[in-house]
Coordinates of C-alpha atoms and ligand atoms in Angstrom, one line a residue:
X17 CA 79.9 84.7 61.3
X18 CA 83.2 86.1 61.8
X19 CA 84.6 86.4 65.5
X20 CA 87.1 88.5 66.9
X21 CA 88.1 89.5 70.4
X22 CA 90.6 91.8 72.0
X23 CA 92.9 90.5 74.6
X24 CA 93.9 92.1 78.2
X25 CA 94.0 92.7 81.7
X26 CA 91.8 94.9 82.5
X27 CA 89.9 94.6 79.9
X28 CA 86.1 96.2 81.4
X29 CA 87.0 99.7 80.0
X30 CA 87.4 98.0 76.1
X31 CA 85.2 100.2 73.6
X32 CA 87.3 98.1 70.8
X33 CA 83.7 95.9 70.2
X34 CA 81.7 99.1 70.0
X35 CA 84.2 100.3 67.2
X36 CA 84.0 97.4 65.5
X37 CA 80.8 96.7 65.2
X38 CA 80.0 100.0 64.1
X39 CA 82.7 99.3 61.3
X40 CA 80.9 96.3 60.5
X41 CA 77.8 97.8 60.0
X42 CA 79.2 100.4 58.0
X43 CA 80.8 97.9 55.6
X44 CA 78.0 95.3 55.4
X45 CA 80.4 92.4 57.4
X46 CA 78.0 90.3 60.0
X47 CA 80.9 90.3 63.0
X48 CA 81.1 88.6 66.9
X49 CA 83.9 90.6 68.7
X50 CA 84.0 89.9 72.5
X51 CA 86.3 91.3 76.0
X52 CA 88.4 88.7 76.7
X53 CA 90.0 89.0 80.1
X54 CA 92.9 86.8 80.2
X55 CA 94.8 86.2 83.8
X56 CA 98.1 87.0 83.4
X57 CA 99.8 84.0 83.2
X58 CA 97.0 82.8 80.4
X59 CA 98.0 84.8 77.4
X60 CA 98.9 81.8 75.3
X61 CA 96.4 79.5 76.3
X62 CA 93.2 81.8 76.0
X63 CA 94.4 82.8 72.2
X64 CA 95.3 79.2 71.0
X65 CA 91.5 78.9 72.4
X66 CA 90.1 81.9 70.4
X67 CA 91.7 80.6 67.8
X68 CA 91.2 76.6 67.3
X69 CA 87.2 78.0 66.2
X70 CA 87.0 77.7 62.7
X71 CA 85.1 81.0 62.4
X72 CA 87.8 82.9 64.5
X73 CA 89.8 85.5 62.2
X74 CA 91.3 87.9 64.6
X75 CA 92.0 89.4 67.7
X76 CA 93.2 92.9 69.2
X77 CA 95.6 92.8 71.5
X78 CA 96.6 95.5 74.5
X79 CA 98.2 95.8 77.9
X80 CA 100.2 93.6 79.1
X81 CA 99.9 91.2 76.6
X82 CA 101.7 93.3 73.2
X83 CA 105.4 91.5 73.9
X84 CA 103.6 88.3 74.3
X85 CA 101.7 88.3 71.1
X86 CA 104.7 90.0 69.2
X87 CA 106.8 86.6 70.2
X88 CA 103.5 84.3 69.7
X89 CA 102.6 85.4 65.8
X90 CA 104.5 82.9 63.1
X91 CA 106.0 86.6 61.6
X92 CA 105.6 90.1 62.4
X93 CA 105.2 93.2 60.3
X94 CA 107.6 95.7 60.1
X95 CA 106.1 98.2 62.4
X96 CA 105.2 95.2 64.8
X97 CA 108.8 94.3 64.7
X98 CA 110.0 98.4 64.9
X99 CA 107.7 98.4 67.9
X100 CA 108.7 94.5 69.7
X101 CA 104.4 94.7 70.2
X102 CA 101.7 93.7 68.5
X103 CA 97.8 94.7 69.1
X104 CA 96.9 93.2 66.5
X105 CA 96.4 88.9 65.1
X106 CA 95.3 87.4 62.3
X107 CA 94.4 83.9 61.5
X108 CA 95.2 83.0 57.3
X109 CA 93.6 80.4 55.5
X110 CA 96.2 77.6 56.9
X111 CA 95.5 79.1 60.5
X112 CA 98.9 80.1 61.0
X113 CA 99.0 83.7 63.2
X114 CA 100.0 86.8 61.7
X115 CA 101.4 89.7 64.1
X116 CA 101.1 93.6 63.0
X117 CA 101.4 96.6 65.1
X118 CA 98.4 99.6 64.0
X119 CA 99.1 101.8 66.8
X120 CA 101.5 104.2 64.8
X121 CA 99.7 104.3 61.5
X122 CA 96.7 105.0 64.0
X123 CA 98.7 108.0 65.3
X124 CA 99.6 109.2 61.8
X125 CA 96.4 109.0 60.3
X126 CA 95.3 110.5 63.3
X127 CA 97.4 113.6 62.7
X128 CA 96.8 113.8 59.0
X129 CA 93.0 113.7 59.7
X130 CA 93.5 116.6 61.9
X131 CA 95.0 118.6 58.8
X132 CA 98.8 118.1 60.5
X133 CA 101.8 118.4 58.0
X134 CA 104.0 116.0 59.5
X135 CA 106.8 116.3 56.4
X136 CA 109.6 119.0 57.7
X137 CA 108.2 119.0 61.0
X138 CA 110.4 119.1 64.6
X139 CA 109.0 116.4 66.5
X140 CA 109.2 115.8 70.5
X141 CA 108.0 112.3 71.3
X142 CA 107.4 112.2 75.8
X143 CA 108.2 108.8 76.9
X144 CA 109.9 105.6 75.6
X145 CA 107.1 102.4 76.1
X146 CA 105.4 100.4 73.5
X147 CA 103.3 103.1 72.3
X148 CA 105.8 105.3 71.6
X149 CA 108.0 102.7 69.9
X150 CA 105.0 102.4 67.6
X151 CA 104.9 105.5 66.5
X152 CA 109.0 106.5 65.7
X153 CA 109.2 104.2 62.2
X154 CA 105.2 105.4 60.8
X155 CA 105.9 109.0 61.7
X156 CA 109.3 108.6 60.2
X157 CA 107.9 107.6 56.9
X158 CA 106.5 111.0 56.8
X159 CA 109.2 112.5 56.5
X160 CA 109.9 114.8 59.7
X161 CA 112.6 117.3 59.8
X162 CA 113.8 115.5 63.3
X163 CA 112.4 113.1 65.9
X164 CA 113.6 113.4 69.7
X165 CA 112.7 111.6 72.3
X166 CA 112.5 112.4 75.8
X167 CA 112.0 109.8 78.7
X168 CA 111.6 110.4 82.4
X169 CA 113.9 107.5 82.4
X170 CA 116.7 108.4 80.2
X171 CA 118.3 105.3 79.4
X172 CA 115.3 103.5 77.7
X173 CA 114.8 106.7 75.6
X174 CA 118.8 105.6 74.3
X175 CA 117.8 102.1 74.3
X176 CA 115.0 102.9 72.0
X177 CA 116.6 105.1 69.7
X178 CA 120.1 102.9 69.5
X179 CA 117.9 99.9 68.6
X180 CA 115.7 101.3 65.7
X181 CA 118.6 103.9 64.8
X182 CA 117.7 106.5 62.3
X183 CA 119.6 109.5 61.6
X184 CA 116.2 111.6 61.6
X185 CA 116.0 109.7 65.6
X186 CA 118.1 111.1 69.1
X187 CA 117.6 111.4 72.4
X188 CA 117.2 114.6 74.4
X189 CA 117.6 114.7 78.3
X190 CA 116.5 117.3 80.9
X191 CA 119.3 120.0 80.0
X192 CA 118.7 120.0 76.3
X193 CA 114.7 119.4 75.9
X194 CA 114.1 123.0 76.5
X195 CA 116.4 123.9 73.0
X196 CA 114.7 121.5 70.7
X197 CA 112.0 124.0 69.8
X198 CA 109.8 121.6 68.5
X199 CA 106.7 122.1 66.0
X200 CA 104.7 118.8 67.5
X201 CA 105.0 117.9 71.2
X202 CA 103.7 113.9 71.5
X203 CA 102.7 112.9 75.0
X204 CA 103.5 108.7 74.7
X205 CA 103.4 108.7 78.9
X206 CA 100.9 106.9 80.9
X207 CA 101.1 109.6 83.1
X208 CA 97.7 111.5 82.0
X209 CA 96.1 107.8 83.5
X210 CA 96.8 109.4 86.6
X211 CA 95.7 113.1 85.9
X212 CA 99.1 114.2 86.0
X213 CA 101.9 115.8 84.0
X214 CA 104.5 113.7 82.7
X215 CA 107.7 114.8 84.6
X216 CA 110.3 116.8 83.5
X217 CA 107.6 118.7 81.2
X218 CA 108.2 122.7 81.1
X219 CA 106.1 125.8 79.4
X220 CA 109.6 126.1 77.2
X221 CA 108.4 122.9 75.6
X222 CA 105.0 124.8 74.3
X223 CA 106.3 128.0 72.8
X224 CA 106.6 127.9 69.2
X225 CA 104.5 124.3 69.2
X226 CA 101.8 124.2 66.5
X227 CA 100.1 120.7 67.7
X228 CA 100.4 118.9 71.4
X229 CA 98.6 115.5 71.0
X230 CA 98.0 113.1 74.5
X231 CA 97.5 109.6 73.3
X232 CA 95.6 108.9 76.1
X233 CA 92.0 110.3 76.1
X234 CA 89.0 110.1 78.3
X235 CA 86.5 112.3 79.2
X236 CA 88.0 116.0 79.8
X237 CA 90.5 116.6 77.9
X238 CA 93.8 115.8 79.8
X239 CA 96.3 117.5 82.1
X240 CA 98.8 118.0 79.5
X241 CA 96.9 119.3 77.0
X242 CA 95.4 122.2 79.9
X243 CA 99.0 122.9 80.3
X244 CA 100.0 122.9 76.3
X245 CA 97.0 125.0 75.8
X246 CA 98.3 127.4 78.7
X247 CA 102.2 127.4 77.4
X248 CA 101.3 128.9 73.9
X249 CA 100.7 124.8 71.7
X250 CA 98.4 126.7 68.7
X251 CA 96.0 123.3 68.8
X252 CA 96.0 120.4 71.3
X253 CA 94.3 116.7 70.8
X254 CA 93.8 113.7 72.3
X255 CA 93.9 110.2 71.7
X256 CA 90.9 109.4 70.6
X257 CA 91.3 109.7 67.5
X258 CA 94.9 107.3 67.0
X259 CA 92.4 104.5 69.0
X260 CA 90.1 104.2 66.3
X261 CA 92.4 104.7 63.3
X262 CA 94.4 102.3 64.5
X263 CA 91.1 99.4 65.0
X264 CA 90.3 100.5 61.1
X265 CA 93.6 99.5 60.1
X266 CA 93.1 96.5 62.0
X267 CA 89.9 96.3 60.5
X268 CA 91.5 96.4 56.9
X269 CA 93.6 93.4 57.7
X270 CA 91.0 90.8 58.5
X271 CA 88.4 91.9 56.6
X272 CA 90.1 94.1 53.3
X273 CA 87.8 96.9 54.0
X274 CA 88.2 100.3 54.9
X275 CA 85.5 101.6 57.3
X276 CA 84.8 105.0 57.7
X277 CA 86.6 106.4 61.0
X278 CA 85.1 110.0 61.7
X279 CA 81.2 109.0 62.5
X280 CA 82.9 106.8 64.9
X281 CA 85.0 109.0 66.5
X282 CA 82.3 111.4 66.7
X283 CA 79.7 108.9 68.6
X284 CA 82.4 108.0 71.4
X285 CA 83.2 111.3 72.2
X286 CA 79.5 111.5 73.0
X287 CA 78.3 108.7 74.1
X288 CA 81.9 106.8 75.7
Ligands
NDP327 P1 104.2 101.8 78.8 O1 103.9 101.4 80.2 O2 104.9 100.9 77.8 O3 105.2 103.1 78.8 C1 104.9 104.2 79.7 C2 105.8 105.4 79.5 O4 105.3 106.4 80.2 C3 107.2 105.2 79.9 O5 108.1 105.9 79.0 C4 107.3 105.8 81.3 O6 108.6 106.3 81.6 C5 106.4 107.0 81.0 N1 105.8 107.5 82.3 C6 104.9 106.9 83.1 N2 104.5 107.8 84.1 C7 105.2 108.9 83.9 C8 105.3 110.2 84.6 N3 104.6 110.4 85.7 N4 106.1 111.1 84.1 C9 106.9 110.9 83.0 N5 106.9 109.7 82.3 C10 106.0 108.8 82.7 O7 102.8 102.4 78.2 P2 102.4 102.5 76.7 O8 103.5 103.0 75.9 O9 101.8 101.2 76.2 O10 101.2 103.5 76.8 C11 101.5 104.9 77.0 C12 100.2 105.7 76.8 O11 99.8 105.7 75.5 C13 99.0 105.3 77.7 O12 98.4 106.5 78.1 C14 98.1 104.6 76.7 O13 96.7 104.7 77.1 C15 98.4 105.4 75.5 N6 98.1 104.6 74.2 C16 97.1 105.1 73.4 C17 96.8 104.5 72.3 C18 95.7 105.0 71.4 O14 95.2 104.3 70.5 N7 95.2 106.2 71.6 C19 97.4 103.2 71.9 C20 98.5 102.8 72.8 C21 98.8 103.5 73.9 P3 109.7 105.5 82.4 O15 110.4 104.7 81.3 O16 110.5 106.5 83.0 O17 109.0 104.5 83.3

């Protein structure tokens, strides 16, 4: 049997093994993926652990532990390296470790799911952390008129954007966010974990926007997609969606299958 894991601190709320064994299943692959809690000093240790089993292929890997893994893997993908993160490890056939980052091909296939024309598009990304560092370089590649960035915290927004510089990428603060008119307003915050609005957010932001996407999700759909909803954004989603995407592409690297996303999707928004 294969075994994988996923990696992290918490690590209770993890519906990762119920997504993957329903991809299993789907694809006819007889699977063992566990929670590993790891204390936070113990990142190393506990995957050279997972690992040194034979039947071991690969692990997912999420807060805090993305930097970690990203300097742990032998070589990185180019989105893992875009991003300086990597959720997700694979073991080859020597038992070297393999880094890759899914989180923005997740989003993207996300949005394309949802019927979203991403090509031509105005694009405001909120916030300036790993998961938003994930997404510039995959949503890039399809060819957006313009990406900006917004961050409560202004200077990691420019540290972000000087350090993957694209001419498609810049940086908007307080003063100039209300002018960008954007088409897509991403919310990359943490800030819907804690039921609220990611600061510096206005109604301007919503008024000609065709699609305001959370990443996070949960049970009611989040603050900032009330307030999109309220400020004129035509459609808004949440993060559902980019979570299991981004565990089939995950999925595709240790096994070469593609499982079939949307009967997942729809069983955790019942039953999560
Ligand atoms: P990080 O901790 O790396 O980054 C957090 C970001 O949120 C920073 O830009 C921070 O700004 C900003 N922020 C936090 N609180 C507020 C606030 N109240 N107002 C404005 N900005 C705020 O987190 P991640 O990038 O790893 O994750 C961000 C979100 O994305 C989480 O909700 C996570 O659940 C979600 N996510 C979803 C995935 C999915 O598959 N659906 C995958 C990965 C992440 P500052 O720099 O000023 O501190």
């Amino acid at each position: 049997m294969k075994k994988f894991a996923v990696f992290g601190n918490p690590i209770a709320h993890s519906v990762s093994p119920t997504i993957h064994q329903m991809f299993a299943k789907s694809c006819g692959e007889d699977i063992g993926y566990e929670k590993i809690l790891v204390p936070l000093d113990s990142f190393a240790e506990a995957l050279e652990s997972f690992f040194s089993d034979p039947q071991a292929v690969g692990c997912n890997v999420t807060v805090p532990f993305k930097q970690q893994a990203f300097e742990i893997a032998i070589d990185n993908s180019s989105a893992a390296k875009a991003a300086q993160a990597v959720n997700t490890l694979s073991k080859d056939s020597h038992g070297k470790i393999h880094g890759y980052n899914t989180d923005g091909m997740g989003l993207v296939r996300d949005l394309i799911a949802h019927d979203t024309d991403i090509k031509g598009k105005r694009i405001l990304l909120i916030g300036a952390g790993g998961a938003a560092r994930g997404a510039v370089m995959p949503l890039i590649e399809q060819f957006p008129a313009a990406i900006a960035v917004f961050n409560r915290t202004k200077e990691k927004a420019i540290e972000m954007v000087d350090s993957l510089s694209h001419e498609l990428l810049t940086v908007v603060d307080k003063t100039a966010v209300n002018d960008f008119a954007a088409d897509i307003v991403i919310n990359s915050t943490s800030a819907s974990l804690s039921n609220a609005l990611p600061e510096g957010v206005t109604p301007e932001l919503f008024a000609g926007c065709e699609l305001a996407y959370d990443m996070a999700y949960g049970k009611q759909r989040t603050t900032f997609m009330e307030y999109a909803e309220q400020h004129g954004a035509r459609q808004q989603l949440d993060g559902l969606g980019m979570l299991v995407e981004q565990a089939a592409a995950a999925f595709t690297i240790w096994t070469a299958k593609s499982p079939d996303t949307a009967p997942v999707i729809q069983y955790l928004r019942v039953k999560a």
